[in-house]
Short mmCIF file of C-alpha atoms and ligand atoms in Angstrom, two decimals:
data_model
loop_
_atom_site.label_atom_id
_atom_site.label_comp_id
_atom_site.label_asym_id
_atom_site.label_seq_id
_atom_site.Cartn_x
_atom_site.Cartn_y
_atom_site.Cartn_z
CA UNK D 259 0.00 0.00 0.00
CA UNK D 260 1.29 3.39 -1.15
CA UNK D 261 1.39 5.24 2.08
CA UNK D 262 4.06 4.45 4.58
CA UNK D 263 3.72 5.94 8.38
CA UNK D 264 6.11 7.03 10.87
CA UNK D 265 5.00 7.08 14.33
CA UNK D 266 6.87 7.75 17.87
CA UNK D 267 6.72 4.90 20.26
CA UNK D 268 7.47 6.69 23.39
CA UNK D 269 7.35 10.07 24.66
CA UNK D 270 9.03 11.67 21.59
CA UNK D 271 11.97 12.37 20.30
CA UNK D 272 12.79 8.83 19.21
CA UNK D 273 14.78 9.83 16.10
CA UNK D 274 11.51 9.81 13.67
CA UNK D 275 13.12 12.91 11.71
CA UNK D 276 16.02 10.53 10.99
CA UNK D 277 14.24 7.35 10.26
CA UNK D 278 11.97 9.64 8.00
CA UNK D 279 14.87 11.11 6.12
CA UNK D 280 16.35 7.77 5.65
CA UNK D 281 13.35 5.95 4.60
CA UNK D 282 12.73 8.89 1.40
CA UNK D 283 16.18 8.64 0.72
CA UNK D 284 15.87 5.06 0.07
CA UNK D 285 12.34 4.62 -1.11
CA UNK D 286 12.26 7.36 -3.13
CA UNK D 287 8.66 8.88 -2.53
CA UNK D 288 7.09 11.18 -4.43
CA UNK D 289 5.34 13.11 -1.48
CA UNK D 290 6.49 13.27 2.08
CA UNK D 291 3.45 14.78 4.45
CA UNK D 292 4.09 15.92 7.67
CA UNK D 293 0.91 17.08 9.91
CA UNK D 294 1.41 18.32 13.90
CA UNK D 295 2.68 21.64 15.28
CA UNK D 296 6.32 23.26 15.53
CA UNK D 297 6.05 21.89 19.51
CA UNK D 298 7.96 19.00 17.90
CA UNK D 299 11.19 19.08 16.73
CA UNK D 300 13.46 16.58 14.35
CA UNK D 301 17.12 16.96 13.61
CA UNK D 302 18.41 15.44 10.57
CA UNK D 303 22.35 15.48 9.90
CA UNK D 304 22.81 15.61 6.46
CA UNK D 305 25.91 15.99 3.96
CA UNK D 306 27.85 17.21 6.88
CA UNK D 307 25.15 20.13 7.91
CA UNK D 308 22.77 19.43 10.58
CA UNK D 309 18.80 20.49 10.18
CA UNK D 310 16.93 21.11 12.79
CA UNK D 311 13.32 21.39 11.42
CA UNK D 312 9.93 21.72 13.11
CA UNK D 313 7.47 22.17 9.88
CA UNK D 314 9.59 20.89 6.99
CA UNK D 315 9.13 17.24 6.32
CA UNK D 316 12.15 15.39 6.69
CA UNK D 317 11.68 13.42 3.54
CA UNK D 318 12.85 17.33 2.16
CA UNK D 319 16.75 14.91 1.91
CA UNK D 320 15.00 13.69 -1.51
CA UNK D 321 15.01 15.95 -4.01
CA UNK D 322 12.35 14.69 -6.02
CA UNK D 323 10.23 14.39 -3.34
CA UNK D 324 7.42 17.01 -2.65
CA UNK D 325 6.81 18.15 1.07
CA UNK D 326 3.23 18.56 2.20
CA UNK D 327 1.49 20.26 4.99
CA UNK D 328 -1.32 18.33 6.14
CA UNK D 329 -4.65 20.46 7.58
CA UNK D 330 -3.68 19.38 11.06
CA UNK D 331 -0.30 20.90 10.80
CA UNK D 332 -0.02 24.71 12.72
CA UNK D 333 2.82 26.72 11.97
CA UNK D 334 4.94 29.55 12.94
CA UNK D 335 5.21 31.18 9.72
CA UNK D 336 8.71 33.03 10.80
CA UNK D 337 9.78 29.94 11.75
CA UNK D 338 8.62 27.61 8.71
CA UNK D 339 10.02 30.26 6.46
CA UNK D 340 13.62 30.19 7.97
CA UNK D 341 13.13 26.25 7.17
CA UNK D 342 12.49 26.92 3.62
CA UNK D 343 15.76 28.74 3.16
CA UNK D 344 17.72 25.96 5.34
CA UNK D 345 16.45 23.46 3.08
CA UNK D 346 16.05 25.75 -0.34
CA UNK D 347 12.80 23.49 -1.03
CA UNK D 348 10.16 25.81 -1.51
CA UNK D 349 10.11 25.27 -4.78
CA UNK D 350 8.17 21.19 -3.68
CA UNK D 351 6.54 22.41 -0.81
CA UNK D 352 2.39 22.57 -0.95
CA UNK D 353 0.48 23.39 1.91
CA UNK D 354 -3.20 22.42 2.71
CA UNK D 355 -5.54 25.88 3.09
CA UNK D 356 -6.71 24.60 6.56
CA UNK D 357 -3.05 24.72 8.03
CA UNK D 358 -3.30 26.98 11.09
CA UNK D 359 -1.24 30.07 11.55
CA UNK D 360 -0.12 29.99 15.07
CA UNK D 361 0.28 33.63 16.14
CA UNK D 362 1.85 35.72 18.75
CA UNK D 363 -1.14 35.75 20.63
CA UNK D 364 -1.57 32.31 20.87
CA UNK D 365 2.25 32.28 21.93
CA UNK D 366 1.61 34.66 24.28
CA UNK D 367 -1.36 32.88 25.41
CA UNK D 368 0.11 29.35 26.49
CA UNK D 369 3.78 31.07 27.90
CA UNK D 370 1.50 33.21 30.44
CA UNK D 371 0.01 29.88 31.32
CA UNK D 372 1.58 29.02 34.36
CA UNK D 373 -0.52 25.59 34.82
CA UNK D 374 0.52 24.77 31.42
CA UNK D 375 4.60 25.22 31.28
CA UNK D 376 4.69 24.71 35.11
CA UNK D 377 2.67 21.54 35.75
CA UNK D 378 2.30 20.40 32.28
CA UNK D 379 5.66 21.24 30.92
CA UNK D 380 4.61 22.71 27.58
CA UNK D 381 6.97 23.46 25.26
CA UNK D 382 5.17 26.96 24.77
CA UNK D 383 5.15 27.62 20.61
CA UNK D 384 1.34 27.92 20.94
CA UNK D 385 0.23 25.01 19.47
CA UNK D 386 -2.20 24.01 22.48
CA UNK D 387 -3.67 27.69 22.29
CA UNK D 388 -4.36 27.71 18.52
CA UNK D 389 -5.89 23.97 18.49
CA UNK D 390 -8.16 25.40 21.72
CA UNK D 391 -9.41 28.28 19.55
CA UNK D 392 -9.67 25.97 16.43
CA UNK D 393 -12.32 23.61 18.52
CA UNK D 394 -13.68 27.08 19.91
CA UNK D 395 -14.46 28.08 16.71
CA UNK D 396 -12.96 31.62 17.19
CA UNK D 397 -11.38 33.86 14.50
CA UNK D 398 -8.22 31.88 13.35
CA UNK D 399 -6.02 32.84 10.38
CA UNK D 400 -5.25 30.15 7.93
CA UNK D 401 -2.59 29.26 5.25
CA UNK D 402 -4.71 30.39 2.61
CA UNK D 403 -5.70 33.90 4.14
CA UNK D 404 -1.69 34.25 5.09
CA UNK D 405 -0.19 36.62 2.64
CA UNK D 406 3.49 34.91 2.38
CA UNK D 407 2.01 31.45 2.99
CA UNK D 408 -0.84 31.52 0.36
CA UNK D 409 1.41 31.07 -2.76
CA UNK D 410 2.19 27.40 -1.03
CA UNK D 411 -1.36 26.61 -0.92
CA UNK D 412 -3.03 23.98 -3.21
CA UNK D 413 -6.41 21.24 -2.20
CA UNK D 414 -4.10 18.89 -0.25
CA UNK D 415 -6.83 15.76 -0.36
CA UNK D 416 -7.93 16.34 -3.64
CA UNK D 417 -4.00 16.62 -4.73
CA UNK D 418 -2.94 13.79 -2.65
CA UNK D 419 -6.14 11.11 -3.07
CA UNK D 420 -5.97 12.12 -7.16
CA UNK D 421 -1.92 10.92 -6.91
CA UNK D 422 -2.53 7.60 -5.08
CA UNK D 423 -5.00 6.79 -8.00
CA UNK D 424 -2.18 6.90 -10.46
CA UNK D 425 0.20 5.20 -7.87
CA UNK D 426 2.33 7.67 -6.40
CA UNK D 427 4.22 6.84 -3.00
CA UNK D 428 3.89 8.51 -0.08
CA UNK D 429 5.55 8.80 3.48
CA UNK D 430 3.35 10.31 6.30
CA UNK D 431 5.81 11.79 8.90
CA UNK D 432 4.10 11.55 12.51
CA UNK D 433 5.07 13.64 15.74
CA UNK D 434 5.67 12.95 19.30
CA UNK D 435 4.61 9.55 20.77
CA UNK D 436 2.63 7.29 22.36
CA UNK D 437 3.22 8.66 25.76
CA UNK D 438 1.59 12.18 25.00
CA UNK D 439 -1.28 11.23 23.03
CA UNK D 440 -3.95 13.37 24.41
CA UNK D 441 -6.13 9.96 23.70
CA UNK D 442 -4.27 7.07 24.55
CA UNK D 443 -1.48 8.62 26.63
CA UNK D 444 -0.50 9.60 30.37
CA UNK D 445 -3.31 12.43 30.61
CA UNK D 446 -3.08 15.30 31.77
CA UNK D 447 1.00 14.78 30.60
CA UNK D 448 -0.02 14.87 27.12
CA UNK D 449 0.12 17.27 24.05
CA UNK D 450 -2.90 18.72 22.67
CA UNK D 451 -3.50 16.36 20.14
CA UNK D 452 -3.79 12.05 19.16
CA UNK D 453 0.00 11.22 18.03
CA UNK D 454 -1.25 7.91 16.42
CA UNK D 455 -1.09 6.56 13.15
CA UNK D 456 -5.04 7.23 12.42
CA UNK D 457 -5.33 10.24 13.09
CA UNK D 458 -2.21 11.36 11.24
CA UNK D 459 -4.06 10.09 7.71
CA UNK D 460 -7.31 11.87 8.84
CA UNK D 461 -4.96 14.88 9.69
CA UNK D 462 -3.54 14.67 5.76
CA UNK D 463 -6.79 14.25 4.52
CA UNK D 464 -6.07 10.40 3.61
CA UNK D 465 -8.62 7.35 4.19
CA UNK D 466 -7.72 4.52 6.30
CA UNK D 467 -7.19 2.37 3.82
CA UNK D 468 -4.13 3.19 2.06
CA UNK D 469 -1.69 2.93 4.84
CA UNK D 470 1.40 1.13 4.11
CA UNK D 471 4.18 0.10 6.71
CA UNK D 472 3.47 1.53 9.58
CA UNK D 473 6.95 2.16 11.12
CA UNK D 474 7.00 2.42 14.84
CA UNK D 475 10.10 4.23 16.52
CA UNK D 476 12.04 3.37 19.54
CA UNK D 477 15.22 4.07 21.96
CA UNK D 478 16.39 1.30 24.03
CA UNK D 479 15.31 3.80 26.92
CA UNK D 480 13.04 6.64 27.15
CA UNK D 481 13.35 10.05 27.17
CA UNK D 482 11.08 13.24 28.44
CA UNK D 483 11.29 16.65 27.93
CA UNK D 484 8.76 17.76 30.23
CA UNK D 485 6.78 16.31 33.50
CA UNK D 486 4.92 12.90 33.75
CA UNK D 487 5.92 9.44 34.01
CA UNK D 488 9.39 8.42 32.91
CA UNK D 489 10.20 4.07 34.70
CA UNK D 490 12.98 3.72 36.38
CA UNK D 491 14.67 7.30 35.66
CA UNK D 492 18.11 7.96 35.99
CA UNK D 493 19.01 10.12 38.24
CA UNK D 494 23.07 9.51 38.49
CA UNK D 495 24.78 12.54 37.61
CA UNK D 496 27.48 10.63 35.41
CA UNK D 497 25.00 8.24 33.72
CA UNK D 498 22.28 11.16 33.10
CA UNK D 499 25.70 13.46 31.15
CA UNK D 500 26.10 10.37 28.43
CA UNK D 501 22.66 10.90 27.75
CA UNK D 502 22.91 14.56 27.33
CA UNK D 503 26.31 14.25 25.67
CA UNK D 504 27.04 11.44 23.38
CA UNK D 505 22.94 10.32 22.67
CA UNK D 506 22.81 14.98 22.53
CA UNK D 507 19.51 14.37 24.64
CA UNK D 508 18.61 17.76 24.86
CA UNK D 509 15.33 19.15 23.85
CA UNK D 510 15.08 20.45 20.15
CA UNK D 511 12.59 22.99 20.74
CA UNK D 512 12.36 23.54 24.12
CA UNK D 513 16.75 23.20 24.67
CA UNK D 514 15.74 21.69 28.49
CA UNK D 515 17.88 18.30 29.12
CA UNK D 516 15.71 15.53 28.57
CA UNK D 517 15.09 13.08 31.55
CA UNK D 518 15.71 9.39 30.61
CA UNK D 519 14.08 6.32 31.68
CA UNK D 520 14.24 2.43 31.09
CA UNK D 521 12.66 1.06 27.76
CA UNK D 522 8.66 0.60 28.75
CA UNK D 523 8.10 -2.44 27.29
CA UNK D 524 3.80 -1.72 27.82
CA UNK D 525 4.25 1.42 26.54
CA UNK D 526 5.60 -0.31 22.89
CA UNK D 527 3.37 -2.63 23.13
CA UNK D 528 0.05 -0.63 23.12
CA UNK D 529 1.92 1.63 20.43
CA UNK D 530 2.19 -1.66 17.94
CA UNK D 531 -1.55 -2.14 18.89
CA UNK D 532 -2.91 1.14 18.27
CA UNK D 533 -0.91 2.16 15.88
CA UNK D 534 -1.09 -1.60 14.15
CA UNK D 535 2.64 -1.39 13.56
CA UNK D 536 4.01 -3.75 10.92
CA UNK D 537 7.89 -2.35 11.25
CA UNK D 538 10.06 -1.34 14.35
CA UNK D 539 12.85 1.50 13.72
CA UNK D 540 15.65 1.31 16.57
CA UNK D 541 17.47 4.47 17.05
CA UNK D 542 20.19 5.67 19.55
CA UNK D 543 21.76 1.60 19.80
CA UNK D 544 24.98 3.29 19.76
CA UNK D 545 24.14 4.23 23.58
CA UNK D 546 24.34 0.94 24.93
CA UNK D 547 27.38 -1.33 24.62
CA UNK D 548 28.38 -3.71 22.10
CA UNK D 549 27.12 -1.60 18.91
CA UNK D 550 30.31 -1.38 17.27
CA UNK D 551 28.79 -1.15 13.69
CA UNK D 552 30.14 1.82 12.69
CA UNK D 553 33.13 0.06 12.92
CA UNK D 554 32.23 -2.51 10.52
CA UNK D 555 30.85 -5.16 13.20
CA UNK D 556 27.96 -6.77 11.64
CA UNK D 557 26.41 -8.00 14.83
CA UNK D 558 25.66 -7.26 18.41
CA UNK D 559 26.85 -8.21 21.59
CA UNK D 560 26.58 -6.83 24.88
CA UNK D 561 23.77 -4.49 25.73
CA UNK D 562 22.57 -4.32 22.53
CA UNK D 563 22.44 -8.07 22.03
CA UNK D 564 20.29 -8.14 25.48
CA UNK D 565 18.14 -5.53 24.13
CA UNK D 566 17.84 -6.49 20.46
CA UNK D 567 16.06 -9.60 22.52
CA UNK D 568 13.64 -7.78 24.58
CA UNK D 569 12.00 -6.61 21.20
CA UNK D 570 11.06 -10.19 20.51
CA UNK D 571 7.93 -9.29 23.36
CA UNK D 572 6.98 -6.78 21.26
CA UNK D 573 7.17 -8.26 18.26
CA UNK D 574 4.73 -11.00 19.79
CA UNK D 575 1.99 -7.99 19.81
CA UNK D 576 -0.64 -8.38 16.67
CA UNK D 577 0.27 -7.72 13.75
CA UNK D 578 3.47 -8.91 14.55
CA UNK D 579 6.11 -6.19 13.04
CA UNK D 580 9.34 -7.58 12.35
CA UNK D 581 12.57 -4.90 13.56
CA UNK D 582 13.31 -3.42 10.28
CA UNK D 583 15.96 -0.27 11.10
CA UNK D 584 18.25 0.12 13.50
CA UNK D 585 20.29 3.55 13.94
CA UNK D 586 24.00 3.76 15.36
CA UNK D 587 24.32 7.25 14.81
CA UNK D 588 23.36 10.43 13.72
CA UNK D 589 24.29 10.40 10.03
CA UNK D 590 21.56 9.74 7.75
CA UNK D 591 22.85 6.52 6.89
CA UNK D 592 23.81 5.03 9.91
CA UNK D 593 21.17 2.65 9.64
CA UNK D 594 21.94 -1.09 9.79
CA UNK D 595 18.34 -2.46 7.69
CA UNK D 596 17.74 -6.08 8.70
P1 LIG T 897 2.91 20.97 24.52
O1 LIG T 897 2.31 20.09 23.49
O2 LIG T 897 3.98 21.85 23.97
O3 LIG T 897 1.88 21.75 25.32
O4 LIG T 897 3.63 20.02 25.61
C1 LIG T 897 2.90 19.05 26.33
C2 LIG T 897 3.84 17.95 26.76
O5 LIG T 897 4.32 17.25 25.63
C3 LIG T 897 5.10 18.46 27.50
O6 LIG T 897 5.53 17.50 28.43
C4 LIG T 897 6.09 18.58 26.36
O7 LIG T 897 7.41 18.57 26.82
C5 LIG T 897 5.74 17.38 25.53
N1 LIG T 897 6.08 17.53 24.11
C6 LIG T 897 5.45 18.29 23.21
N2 LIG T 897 6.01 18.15 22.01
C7 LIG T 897 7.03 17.29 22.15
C8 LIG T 897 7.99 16.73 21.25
O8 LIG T 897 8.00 16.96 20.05
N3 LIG T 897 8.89 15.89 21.79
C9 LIG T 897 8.87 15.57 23.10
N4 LIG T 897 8.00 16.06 23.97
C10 LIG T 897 7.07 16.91 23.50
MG1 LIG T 898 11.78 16.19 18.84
#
């Protein structure tokens, strides 16, 4: 099916920028979608530069490939159009009228919240505002009324369900993770919207039934940027500066050091559930020991053997996914594909 998926398995920041960019640079898709708000960040190093991106799908490491704003994406339009110039791909991107402009107010709004980036840890762009005033059905400014962002603007569905009837291939970049669904996650330590599989088609404007591989992204451990459950977290000063060092676990957007935690093994496996995940993507393996492969080792020992196991429990969870991608590094293609 002609619509592959990329969904976070944990509380975000599992590397799905990275196994995004990887899978268009391999599979060679003619549209990369990306719905959500700038809240969530993904960092791609590529040809020696290093992207951090927000809007921009990272499928943008294709140039063929055309990059599409879903209607349940809500941008910062200073911010998306800093990301055009990074990635000089204006020229492919096409944005859905019903994108929301997130504006100062709505900024303004959530960082005067003190409930919300006190007890609830928001990363404060605005997002949770703007989605609040879309369900409010208050004055709201979208893509196509935007003077600078209008000239992007095209009928995303009709566009995107007209090129899956001639067979075009398509890659549907998710955000966040299971853990902060505002459906099936830790409520109230949640973002403002579903981070699931589902709701990312409906949020492109694409029926259920063309998904493809649904890719499902871990770390062997978990990491949070903001309050809420994390198992088992580390609190050793020394273990906790590896994190924020060599796995550069430090929030994207929000720059706060990211607490880490022990893999959740119920956590994965309601995301293969509700996601129906037919494909895990490892990242970060180069954190435990015994993941030479950067050096040419083929297999792993160690750590990573012991944890390369543990996914066999999750891989027991219907509909079965098999581990597809595992990431030693940062690089676009440090991937080892099994
Ligand atoms: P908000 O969506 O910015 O209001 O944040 C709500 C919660 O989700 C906070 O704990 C944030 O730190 C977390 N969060 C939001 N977006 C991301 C993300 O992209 N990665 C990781 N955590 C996120
Ligand atoms: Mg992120």
């Amino acid at each position: 099916m002609p619509v592959d998926i990329v969904v976070g398995g944990q509380a975000g920041d599992e590397g799905k920028g990275k196994i995004g960019a990887y899978l268009a640079h391999k599979n060679d898709y003619d549209y990369a979608i990306r719905v959500g708000g700038p809240n969530a960040g993904h960092t791609i190093f590529y040809k020696g530069a290093i992207y951090a991106l927000k809007t921009m799908p990272a499928g943008f490491v294709n140039k063929r490939t055309k990059l599409v704003l879903g209607a349940g994406t809500y941008v910062i339009p200073e911010w998306l159009e800093k990301e055009i110039k990074l990635t000089n791909a204006g020229h492919r991107l096409i944005i859905d009228p019903h994108v929301v402009v997130i504006e100062p107010r709505h900024t303004a709004a959530e960082r005067a919240d003190a409930r919300m980036m006190g007890k609830i840890g928001s990363v404060g762009t605005g997002l949770g505002a703007a989605v609040r005033d879309r369900i409010d059905r208050k004055k709201l400014m979208f893509a196509k009324d935007h003077p600078r962002l209008k000239k992007y603007v095209k009928d995303v569905p009709q566009l995107l369900n007209k090129a899956l009837a001639k067979g075009s291939k398509m890659l549907l970049e998710g955000t966040q993770g299971m853990k902060l669904s505002v459906l099936h996650g830790e409520y109230p330590f949640v973002t403002s919207r579903d981070t699931t599989a589902s709701t990312f088609m409906g949020e492109a404007g694409l029926g259920p039934k063309y998904a493809g591989e649904i890719y499902a992204v871990f770390k062997p451990y978990v990491t949070r940027v903001g309050p809420g459950m994390v198992a088992k977290e580390v609190k050793d000063k020394k273990a906790l500066n590896k994190y924020h060092t060599a796995g550069r676990e430090v929030g994207s957007v929000s720059g706060r050091l990211r607490r880490v935690g022990e893999f959740e093994m119920d956590v994965a496996r309601m995301t293969v559930s509700i996601n129906s995940a037919t494909r895990l993507a490892i990242t970060h393996i180069d954190l435990l020991d015994g993941a030479d492969i950067s050096r040419g080792v083929k297999s792993f020992t160690g750590g990573a053997k012991k944890f390369m196991a543990t996914l066999e429990k999750v891989c027991a969870v219907y509909p079965y996914p098999k581990v597809k991608l595992v990431s030693y590094g940062p690089g676009l293609m440090d991937v080892l594909e099994l």
